[in-house]
Amino acid sequence: MNCRFCGNELSHEFIDLLESPLSNSFLTEKQLNQAESYFPLKLFVCDKCFLVQIDEYKSAKEIFNNEYIYFSSYSKSWLEHAKKYTEMMLDRFAYDKNSLVVEIASNDGYLLQYFNNKQIPVLGIEPTLNTAKVASDKGIETITEFFGVELAKNLAEQNKLADLLIGNNVLAHVPDINDFVGGLKIGLKPDGIVTMEFPHLVQLIENNQFDTIYHEHFSYLSLTTVKFIFEAHKLKLFDVEQVKTHGGSLRIFAKHSDDNTKPVSSNLLNLLKKEEHIGLKDLSYYMGFQKKAQRAKDELLSFLKEQNDNNKLVVAYGAAAKGNTLLNYCGVKSDVIKFVVDASPYKQGKFLPGSHIPVVNENEIRKKKPDFVIILPWNIREEISTQLSYIYTWGGSFVVAIPTIEAF
C-alpha cells in the first residue's frame, strides 16, 4: 500500500482492529441469516507526511450509496453546532444575498438550512440520494455527486464558484484526497474561503479514541499533515479553531496561496508548534496505540462479564459508527447487550452489523428499565444522559467505555 497523499510506500502499522463489517451497513431481520462481509480494519502511518490511513477495501461509492443510513439532523447538539458556525461566519465574513455558500457532504441540509434562512444562496453536494432528497425537500438545491476536480470544473463552467466552501467531517472520508483538495482549489473564488472540520488525530491518540476508526474514514488527520496537503494544491491555511465535536476536532480556514487579504493567525502558528513539540513528526509518537485499545477492550469485557454474572440488564444508546467499531473489536453480541436505542427511525427495526444487536426506539428503555445504559457515541454523553436522566429513578446508571470504562 502506498500513501494516498504523497505516494510513499507504507510499512509502519499504527493499529490493527482486526476484521469488521462496514460500520453503517445495518441489517434487516432477513439478512441476519445471510453471510456478512468483513474487511481488515488496520491503519498505517506514512513516515514521510505522517498521514494515518487505511487501505480502500470498499469503494466510497459502495459505502456512500442510496441506502446510507446516517442523517445529521437527528443530533440536537450537532444542529446547534451548525447553527453557531453559521452565525460566526456571517458575523466574521459578512456573507449576503450576493454570496454563494457551497457545502460538500451536505447530508440532509442540517447546516445549509441556516444560511438559507438568512436568504444567502446555497448549494449542497451530497452523493447519497436519500439524504439529499431530505435537503431538497427543505428547499436546498443539492447535487447528488461525489466532489472532486471534475465536478469542481463543471461548477466553474457554470459560474458557481464558492465564496465559502464548507466540508464538515468529509476530508477524512475521501479515498483520493488529492483529487478532493484539488477540487477545492478549482471551486473557490479568488478571494473565497474554505472551512473544513475533521477529528483531530492528536485527540484520537491521547484520548484512546480508537472507536472512531472505521472503513468510511480513509484518513486520520493532524493540522501538520493537512497543511502539507493543502499547500501541495496551492491552498494556504490561515486560521484554525479547536472545537469539541467528535471528541475534539479542528476547524481549518484556507484561502488561495496568492490571496494576501487574510493574515495568518497566531492560533495556526501556535497549534503547528504544539504538534511538533508533542512529536507528530516523529514515528515514535504513533507507536504503542495498540496497547491502549487492548486495555479498553479488556476493561469493557470485564465490566460486561461482571454484570452478566450478577444478572444485570445492560443495553446501549446510540447506533453510531463508533459504537460498531467498539462492539466488533471487543466481540460483543446481542446475548450481552440486549438492544441499542437510537433516535433515527431509519435505524430502528434494523440490527447492528457484526454484533446483530437490535435497534429500537426509546420506549424500550422505559419498559425494560435496564441497570446500565452504555452510551456508544460518548462524544455527546451530556446530551444523551440529560435526555435519559429518568433511568436514575429506578437506580440505573450510564456507562462510557472510551477512553476508559466509567459508570456515572
GROMACS .gro file of C-alpha atoms in nm:
model
  408
    1MET     CA    1   0.000   0.000   0.000
    2ASN     CA    2   0.121   0.350  -0.085
    3CYS     CA    3   0.033   0.675   0.091
    4ARG     CA    4  -0.282   0.824  -0.059
    5PHE     CA    5  -0.126   1.171  -0.043
    6CYS     CA    6   0.246   1.152  -0.116
    7GLY     CA    7   0.271   0.804  -0.272
    8ASN     CA    8   0.532   0.683  -0.023
    9GLU     CA    9   0.532   0.308   0.045
   10LEU     CA   10   0.369   0.235   0.381
   11SER     CA   11   0.536  -0.006   0.621
   12HIS     CA   12   0.458   0.129   0.969
   13GLU     CA   13   0.146  -0.015   1.132
   14PHE     CA   14  -0.047   0.224   1.357
   15ILE     CA   15  -0.317  -0.012   1.487
   16ASP     CA   16  -0.491  -0.334   1.388
   17LEU     CA   17  -0.854  -0.364   1.497
   18LEU     CA   18  -0.886  -0.700   1.323
   19GLU     CA   19  -1.169  -0.754   1.076
   20SER     CA   20  -1.500  -0.573   1.088
   21PRO     CA   21  -1.811  -0.519   0.873
   22LEU     CA   22  -1.879  -0.171   0.737
   23SER     CA   23  -1.991   0.038   1.033
   24ASN     CA   24  -2.308   0.174   0.871
   25SER     CA   25  -2.415  -0.148   0.695
   26PHE     CA   26  -2.715  -0.212   0.917
   27LEU     CA   27  -2.902  -0.537   0.866
   28THR     CA   28  -3.265  -0.631   0.824
   29GLU     CA   29  -3.403  -0.932   1.011
   30LYS     CA   30  -3.391  -1.136   0.690
   31GLN     CA   31  -3.021  -1.055   0.641
   32LEU     CA   32  -2.929  -1.198   0.981
   33ASN     CA   33  -2.926  -1.544   0.824
   34GLN     CA   34  -2.704  -1.438   0.535
   35ALA     CA   35  -2.326  -1.421   0.515
   36GLU     CA   36  -2.180  -1.089   0.624
   37SER     CA   37  -1.875  -0.927   0.465
   38TYR     CA   38  -1.582  -0.838   0.691
   39PHE     CA   39  -1.281  -0.627   0.598
   40PRO     CA   40  -0.946  -0.558   0.768
   41LEU     CA   41  -0.951  -0.255   0.996
   42LYS     CA   42  -0.578  -0.186   1.000
   43LEU     CA   43  -0.416   0.157   0.984
   44PHE     CA   44  -0.070   0.262   0.871
   45VAL     CA   45   0.123   0.586   0.922
   46CYS     CA   46   0.334   0.741   0.645
   47ASP     CA   47   0.689   0.814   0.762
   48LYS     CA   48   0.716   1.098   0.511
   49CYS     CA   49   0.399   1.311   0.551
   50PHE     CA   50   0.263   1.140   0.867
   51LEU     CA   51  -0.081   1.076   0.723
   52VAL     CA   52  -0.252   0.794   0.916
   53GLN     CA   53  -0.467   0.591   0.679
   54ILE     CA   54  -0.647   0.272   0.589
   55ASP     CA   55  -0.644   0.089   0.259
   56GLU     CA   56  -0.956   0.116   0.043
   57TYR     CA   57  -1.113  -0.225   0.097
   58LYS     CA   58  -1.454  -0.100  -0.006
   59SER     CA   59  -1.502   0.186  -0.252
   60ALA     CA   60  -1.652   0.515  -0.137
   61LYS     CA   61  -1.932   0.471  -0.390
   62GLU     CA   62  -2.029   0.142  -0.227
   63ILE     CA   63  -2.017   0.289   0.124
   64PHE     CA   64  -2.196   0.618   0.049
   65ASN     CA   65  -2.479   0.472  -0.155
   66ASN     CA   66  -2.851   0.545  -0.181
   67GLU     CA   67  -2.921   0.340   0.133
   68TYR     CA   68  -2.682   0.540   0.352
   69ILE     CA   69  -2.830   0.540   0.698
   70TYR     CA   70  -2.675   0.844   0.870
   71PHE     CA   71  -2.889   1.160   0.881
   72SER     CA   72  -2.719   1.454   1.054
   73SER     CA   73  -3.034   1.625   1.178
   74TYR     CA   74  -3.112   1.361   1.443
   75SER     CA   75  -2.846   1.503   1.676
   76LYS     CA   76  -2.961   1.815   1.860
   77SER     CA   77  -2.606   1.903   1.961
   78TRP     CA   78  -2.487   1.876   1.600
   79LEU     CA   79  -2.766   2.105   1.482
   80GLU     CA   80  -2.670   2.357   1.749
   81HIS     CA   81  -2.307   2.333   1.639
   82ALA     CA   82  -2.411   2.403   1.278
   83LYS     CA   83  -2.623   2.700   1.381
   84LYS     CA   84  -2.343   2.855   1.586
   85TYR     CA   85  -2.100   2.805   1.297
   86THR     CA   86  -2.337   2.988   1.061
   87GLU     CA   87  -2.373   3.281   1.297
   88MET     CA   88  -1.998   3.301   1.350
   89MET     CA   89  -1.920   3.300   0.977
   90LEU     CA   90  -2.184   3.562   0.900
   91ASP     CA   91  -2.051   3.784   1.174
   92ARG     CA   92  -1.688   3.739   1.074
   93PHE     CA   93  -1.712   3.748   0.693
   94ALA     CA   94  -2.047   3.922   0.626
   95TYR     CA   95  -2.191   3.688   0.362
   96ASP     CA   96  -2.508   3.818   0.197
   97LYS     CA   97  -2.751   3.761  -0.092
   98ASN     CA   98  -2.467   3.809  -0.340
   99SER     CA   99  -2.259   3.529  -0.189
  100LEU     CA  100  -2.262   3.158  -0.267
  101VAL     CA  101  -2.215   2.908   0.014
  102VAL     CA  102  -2.136   2.554  -0.100
  103GLU     CA  103  -2.120   2.256   0.133
  104ILE     CA  104  -1.961   1.926   0.037
  105ALA     CA  105  -2.123   1.623   0.203
  106SER     CA  106  -2.422   1.838   0.292
  107ASN     CA  107  -2.623   1.535   0.407
  108ASP     CA  108  -2.985   1.629   0.487
  109GLY     CA  109  -2.930   2.005   0.482
  110TYR     CA  110  -2.858   2.021   0.855
  111LEU     CA  111  -2.620   2.322   0.808
  112LEU     CA  112  -2.716   2.494   0.483
  113GLN     CA  113  -3.069   2.544   0.614
  114TYR     CA  114  -2.934   2.814   0.848
  115PHE     CA  115  -2.767   3.006   0.564
  116ASN     CA  116  -3.077   2.952   0.351
  117ASN     CA  117  -3.295   3.101   0.625
  118LYS     CA  118  -3.081   3.418   0.603
  119GLN     CA  119  -3.158   3.447   0.228
  120ILE     CA  120  -2.799   3.358   0.137
  121PRO     CA  121  -2.769   3.144  -0.180
  122VAL     CA  122  -2.658   2.789  -0.102
  123LEU     CA  123  -2.565   2.474  -0.289
  124GLY     CA  124  -2.529   2.129  -0.138
  125ILE     CA  125  -2.318   1.848  -0.279
  126GLU     CA  126  -2.423   1.511  -0.139
  127PRO     CA  127  -2.370   1.174  -0.311
  128THR     CA  128  -2.627   0.980  -0.104
  129LEU     CA  129  -2.965   1.018  -0.271
  130ASN     CA  130  -3.181   0.953   0.035
  131THR     CA  131  -3.021   1.226   0.248
  132ALA     CA  132  -3.003   1.466  -0.049
  133LYS     CA  133  -3.378   1.428  -0.102
  134VAL     CA  134  -3.445   1.542   0.254
  135ALA     CA  135  -3.231   1.852   0.191
  136SER     CA  136  -3.409   1.923  -0.137
  137ASP     CA  137  -3.743   1.899   0.044
  138LYS     CA  138  -3.616   2.180   0.269
  139GLY     CA  139  -3.562   2.399  -0.037
  140ILE     CA  140  -3.185   2.345  -0.055
  141GLU     CA  141  -3.052   2.289  -0.406
  142THR     CA  142  -2.846   1.972  -0.390
  143ILE     CA  143  -2.623   1.796  -0.644
  144THR     CA  144  -2.608   1.419  -0.589
  145GLU     CA  145  -2.248   1.356  -0.693
  146PHE     CA  146  -1.908   1.296  -0.537
  147PHE     CA  147  -1.691   1.605  -0.517
  148GLY     CA  148  -1.353   1.628  -0.688
  149VAL     CA  149  -1.169   1.801  -0.969
  150GLU     CA  150  -1.421   1.701  -1.237
  151LEU     CA  151  -1.727   1.831  -1.053
  152ALA     CA  152  -1.541   2.148  -0.949
  153LYS     CA  153  -1.459   2.219  -1.315
  154ASN     CA  154  -1.824   2.170  -1.411
  155LEU     CA  155  -1.935   2.414  -1.142
  156ALA     CA  156  -1.671   2.667  -1.250
  157GLU     CA  157  -1.801   2.648  -1.609
  158GLN     CA  158  -2.148   2.729  -1.471
  159ASN     CA  159  -2.005   3.026  -1.281
  160LYS     CA  160  -2.084   2.857  -0.949
  161LEU     CA  161  -1.761   2.935  -0.766
  162ALA     CA  162  -1.795   2.947  -0.390
  163ASP     CA  163  -1.741   3.244  -0.163
  164LEU     CA  164  -1.749   2.990   0.118
  165LEU     CA  165  -1.672   2.623   0.060
  166ILE     CA  166  -1.759   2.403   0.358
  167GLY     CA  167  -1.673   2.045   0.440
  168ASN     CA  168  -1.762   1.901   0.781
  169ASN     CA  169  -1.631   1.553   0.853
  170VAL     CA  170  -1.571   1.480   0.486
  171LEU     CA  171  -1.194   1.529   0.442
  172ALA     CA  172  -1.132   1.203   0.626
  173HIS     CA  173  -1.395   1.024   0.414
  174VAL     CA  174  -1.237   1.067   0.070
  175PRO     CA  175  -1.012   0.793  -0.071
  176ASP     CA  176  -0.846   1.026  -0.325
  177ILE     CA  177  -0.753   1.318  -0.106
  178ASN     CA  178  -0.550   1.486  -0.381
  179ASP     CA  179  -0.847   1.490  -0.618
  180PHE     CA  180  -1.067   1.626  -0.342
  181VAL     CA  181  -0.836   1.909  -0.233
  182GLY     CA  182  -0.756   1.981  -0.596
  183GLY     CA  183  -1.130   2.030  -0.645
  184LEU     CA  184  -1.140   2.278  -0.356
  185LYS     CA  185  -0.878   2.487  -0.534
  186ILE     CA  186  -1.081   2.493  -0.856
  187GLY     CA  187  -1.420   2.550  -0.693
  188LEU     CA  188  -1.319   2.852  -0.484
  189LYS     CA  189  -1.349   3.218  -0.583
  190PRO     CA  190  -1.018   3.413  -0.590
  191ASP     CA  191  -1.098   3.572  -0.254
  192GLY     CA  192  -1.304   3.279  -0.123
  193ILE     CA  193  -1.264   3.079   0.198
  194VAL     CA  194  -1.259   2.706   0.265
  195THR     CA  195  -1.351   2.573   0.608
  196MET     CA  196  -1.308   2.207   0.690
  197GLU     CA  197  -1.379   2.026   1.014
  198PHE     CA  198  -1.227   1.689   1.098
  199PRO     CA  199  -1.148   1.488   1.412
  200HIS     CA  200  -0.800   1.578   1.538
  201LEU     CA  201  -0.553   1.290   1.527
  202VAL     CA  202  -0.393   1.415   1.848
  203GLN     CA  203  -0.722   1.364   2.035
  204LEU     CA  204  -0.759   1.015   1.887
  205ILE     CA  205  -0.416   0.912   2.013
  206GLU     CA  206  -0.408   1.086   2.350
  207ASN     CA  207  -0.768   1.004   2.448
  208ASN     CA  208  -0.771   0.647   2.313
  209GLN     CA  209  -1.048   0.718   2.063
  210PHE     CA  210  -0.978   0.404   1.859
  211ASP     CA  211  -1.351   0.352   1.807
  212THR     CA  212  -1.352   0.648   1.566
  213ILE     CA  213  -1.164   0.423   1.325
  214TYR     CA  214  -1.386   0.263   1.061
  215HIS     CA  215  -1.382   0.194   0.688
  216GLU     CA  216  -1.561   0.519   0.598
  217HIS     CA  217  -1.266   0.712   0.743
  218PHE     CA  218  -0.985   0.667   0.494
  219SER     CA  219  -0.757   0.926   0.662
  220TYR     CA  220  -0.685   1.042   1.018
  221LEU     CA  221  -0.559   1.395   1.020
  222SER     CA  222  -0.331   1.631   1.206
  223LEU     CA  223  -0.301   2.002   1.134
  224THR     CA  224   0.058   1.943   1.021
  225THR     CA  225  -0.039   1.689   0.757
  226VAL     CA  226  -0.341   1.887   0.634
  227LYS     CA  227  -0.110   2.186   0.588
  228PHE     CA  228   0.117   1.970   0.370
  229ILE     CA  229  -0.177   1.852   0.160
  230PHE     CA  230  -0.333   2.195   0.107
  231GLU     CA  231  -0.002   2.359   0.020
  232ALA     CA  232   0.059   2.090  -0.242
  233HIS     CA  233  -0.257   2.218  -0.414
  234LYS     CA  234  -0.173   2.587  -0.376
  235LEU     CA  235  -0.410   2.647  -0.089
  236LYS     CA  236  -0.289   2.808   0.232
  237LEU     CA  237  -0.422   2.768   0.585
  238PHE     CA  238  -0.467   3.099   0.762
  239ASP     CA  239  -0.656   3.010   1.079
  240VAL     CA  240  -0.766   2.716   1.292
  241GLU     CA  241  -1.011   2.660   1.575
  242GLN     CA  242  -1.025   2.369   1.815
  243VAL     CA  243  -1.387   2.258   1.857
  244LYS     CA  244  -1.542   1.998   2.087
  245THR     CA  245  -1.731   1.792   1.830
  246HIS     CA  246  -1.645   1.423   1.787
  247GLY     CA  247  -1.424   1.421   2.092
  248GLY     CA  248  -1.208   1.709   1.972
  249SER     CA  249  -1.194   1.837   1.614
  250LEU     CA  250  -1.015   2.106   1.417
  251ARG     CA  251  -1.186   2.366   1.203
  252ILE     CA  252  -0.937   2.497   0.949
  253PHE     CA  253  -0.969   2.812   0.738
  254ALA     CA  254  -0.795   2.814   0.400
  255LYS     CA  255  -0.752   3.052   0.105
  256HIS     CA  256  -0.575   3.057  -0.228
  257SER     CA  257  -0.199   3.080  -0.180
  258ASP     CA  258  -0.185   3.410  -0.370
  259ASP     CA  259  -0.465   3.570  -0.163
  260ASN     CA  260  -0.294   3.830   0.055
  261THR     CA  261  -0.612   3.970   0.211
  262LYS     CA  262  -0.629   3.729   0.505
  263PRO     CA  263  -0.341   3.729   0.757
  264VAL     CA  264  -0.220   3.407   0.916
  265SER     CA  265  -0.343   3.384   1.275
  266SER     CA  266  -0.138   3.309   1.583
  267ASN     CA  267  -0.381   3.021   1.654
  268LEU     CA  268  -0.250   2.839   1.349
  269LEU     CA  269   0.116   2.901   1.423
  270ASN     CA  270   0.080   2.801   1.787
  271LEU     CA  271  -0.101   2.474   1.713
  272LEU     CA  272   0.155   2.377   1.450
  273LYS     CA  273   0.429   2.435   1.707
  274LYS     CA  274   0.237   2.232   1.964
  275GLU     CA  275   0.201   1.937   1.725
  276GLU     CA  276   0.572   1.946   1.652
  277HIS     CA  277   0.652   1.969   2.023
  278ILE     CA  278   0.450   1.657   2.112
  279GLY     CA  279   0.625   1.463   1.837
  280LEU     CA  280   0.385   1.444   1.542
  281LYS     CA  281   0.685   1.446   1.306
  282ASP     CA  282   0.844   1.150   1.486
  283LEU     CA  283   0.727   0.794   1.420
  284SER     CA  284   0.769   0.701   1.786
  285TYR     CA  285   0.463   0.917   1.867
  286TYR     CA  286   0.242   0.677   1.671
  287MET     CA  287   0.369   0.355   1.825
  288GLY     CA  288   0.204   0.190   2.127
  289PHE     CA  289  -0.153   0.285   2.039
  290GLN     CA  290  -0.247  -0.082   2.002
  291LYS     CA  291  -0.193  -0.139   2.374
  292LYS     CA  292  -0.428   0.146   2.464
  293ALA     CA  293  -0.708  -0.008   2.256
  294GLN     CA  294  -0.647  -0.354   2.402
  295ARG     CA  295  -0.667  -0.214   2.754
  296ALA     CA  296  -1.007  -0.052   2.682
  297LYS     CA  297  -1.128  -0.378   2.529
  298ASP     CA  298  -1.027  -0.577   2.838
  299GLU     CA  299  -1.200  -0.326   3.067
  300LEU     CA  300  -1.528  -0.336   2.875
  301LEU     CA  301  -1.536  -0.715   2.858
  302SER     CA  302  -1.463  -0.743   3.231
  303PHE     CA  303  -1.744  -0.499   3.307
  304LEU     CA  304  -1.992  -0.685   3.087
  305LYS     CA  305  -1.897  -1.021   3.239
  306GLU     CA  306  -1.948  -0.887   3.591
  307GLN     CA  307  -2.294  -0.752   3.506
  308ASN     CA  308  -2.391  -1.073   3.330
  309ASP     CA  309  -2.279  -1.280   3.632
  310ASN     CA  310  -2.496  -1.058   3.853
  311ASN     CA  311  -2.799  -1.084   3.620
  312LYS     CA  312  -2.795  -0.712   3.542
  313LEU     CA  313  -2.965  -0.585   3.226
  314VAL     CA  314  -2.723  -0.394   3.002
  315VAL     CA  315  -2.840  -0.202   2.694
  316ALA     CA  316  -2.685   0.072   2.480
  317TYR     CA  317  -2.782   0.408   2.338
  318GLY     CA  318  -2.674   0.545   2.001
  319ALA     CA  319  -2.637   0.316   1.699
  320ALA     CA  320  -2.332   0.513   1.591
  321ALA     CA  321  -2.047   0.400   1.366
  322LYS     CA  322  -1.801   0.436   1.653
  323GLY     CA  323  -2.014   0.202   1.860
  324ASN     CA  324  -1.999  -0.062   1.592
  325THR     CA  325  -1.619  -0.043   1.582
  326LEU     CA  326  -1.604  -0.085   1.960
  327LEU     CA  327  -1.852  -0.373   1.975
  328ASN     CA  328  -1.697  -0.566   1.688
  329TYR     CA  329  -1.340  -0.522   1.811
  330CYS     CA  330  -1.449  -0.646   2.154
  331GLY     CA  331  -1.658  -0.930   2.009
  332VAL     CA  332  -1.976  -0.820   2.190
  333LYS     CA  333  -2.302  -0.974   2.068
  334SER     CA  334  -2.675  -0.945   2.140
  335ASP     CA  335  -2.658  -1.202   2.421
  336VAL     CA  336  -2.464  -0.948   2.629
  337ILE     CA  337  -2.612  -0.613   2.521
  338LYS     CA  338  -2.980  -0.680   2.464
  339PHE     CA  339  -3.067  -0.381   2.245
  340VAL     CA  340  -2.949  -0.037   2.138
  341VAL     CA  341  -3.174   0.267   2.125
  342ASP     CA  342  -3.141   0.528   1.851
  343ALA     CA  343  -3.344   0.839   1.771
  344SER     CA  344  -3.326   0.784   1.395
  345PRO     CA  345  -3.627   0.599   1.251
  346TYR     CA  346  -3.401   0.495   0.962
  347LYS     CA  347  -3.207   0.271   1.204
  348GLN     CA  348  -3.492   0.145   1.422
  349GLY     CA  349  -3.610  -0.205   1.336
  350LYS     CA  350  -3.268  -0.299   1.199
  351PHE     CA  351  -2.967  -0.472   1.353
  352LEU     CA  352  -2.611  -0.357   1.412
  353PRO     CA  353  -2.356  -0.502   1.169
  354GLY     CA  354  -2.148  -0.780   1.317
  355SER     CA  355  -2.296  -0.782   1.667
  356HIS     CA  356  -2.657  -0.822   1.544
  357ILE     CA  357  -2.789  -0.617   1.835
  358PRO     CA  358  -3.144  -0.493   1.755
  359VAL     CA  359  -3.203  -0.119   1.720
  360VAL     CA  360  -3.520   0.003   1.890
  361ASN     CA  361  -3.683   0.328   1.996
  362GLU     CA  362  -3.653   0.491   2.335
  363ASN     CA  363  -3.975   0.341   2.470
  364GLU     CA  364  -3.787   0.015   2.527
  365ILE     CA  365  -3.573   0.177   2.795
  366ARG     CA  366  -3.882   0.293   2.984
  367LYS     CA  367  -4.039  -0.054   2.953
  368LYS     CA  368  -3.738  -0.273   3.037
  369LYS     CA  369  -3.574  -0.043   3.298
  370PRO     CA  370  -3.213  -0.153   3.236
  371ASP     CA  371  -2.950  -0.142   3.508
  372PHE     CA  372  -2.692   0.008   3.274
  373VAL     CA  373  -2.711   0.214   2.954
  374ILE     CA  374  -2.383   0.221   2.764
  375ILE     CA  375  -2.353   0.546   2.569
  376LEU     CA  376  -2.178   0.443   2.248
  377PRO     CA  377  -2.146   0.797   2.099
  378TRP     CA  378  -1.953   0.915   2.406
  379ASN     CA  379  -1.886   1.249   2.236
  380ILE     CA  380  -2.247   1.350   2.309
  381ARG     CA  381  -2.271   1.187   2.652
  382GLU     CA  382  -2.409   1.503   2.813
  383GLU     CA  383  -2.692   1.532   2.559
  384ILE     CA  384  -2.786   1.166   2.599
  385SER     CA  385  -2.753   1.142   2.978
  386THR     CA  386  -2.971   1.453   3.016
  387GLN     CA  387  -3.231   1.312   2.777
  388LEU     CA  388  -3.241   0.978   2.961
  389SER     CA  389  -3.190   1.107   3.315
  390TYR     CA  390  -3.510   0.927   3.418
  391ILE     CA  391  -3.314   0.599   3.442
  392TYR     CA  392  -3.188   0.721   3.779
  393THR     CA  393  -3.543   0.682   3.919
  394TRP     CA  394  -3.505   0.303   3.914
  395GLY     CA  395  -3.136   0.300   4.006
  396GLY     CA  396  -2.997   0.280   3.655
  397SER     CA  397  -2.653   0.408   3.557
  398PHE     CA  398  -2.482   0.531   3.243
  399VAL     CA  399  -2.155   0.387   3.116
  400VAL     CA  400  -1.893   0.502   2.866
  401ALA     CA  401  -1.603   0.283   2.756
  402ILE     CA  402  -1.375   0.546   2.596
  403PRO     CA  403  -1.108   0.647   2.689
  404THR     CA  404  -1.158   0.412   2.983
  405ILE     CA  405  -1.458   0.243   3.144
  406GLU     CA  406  -1.666   0.480   3.355
  407ALA     CA  407  -2.008   0.444   3.517
  408PHE     CA  408  -2.198   0.751   3.634
   0.00000   0.00000   0.00000
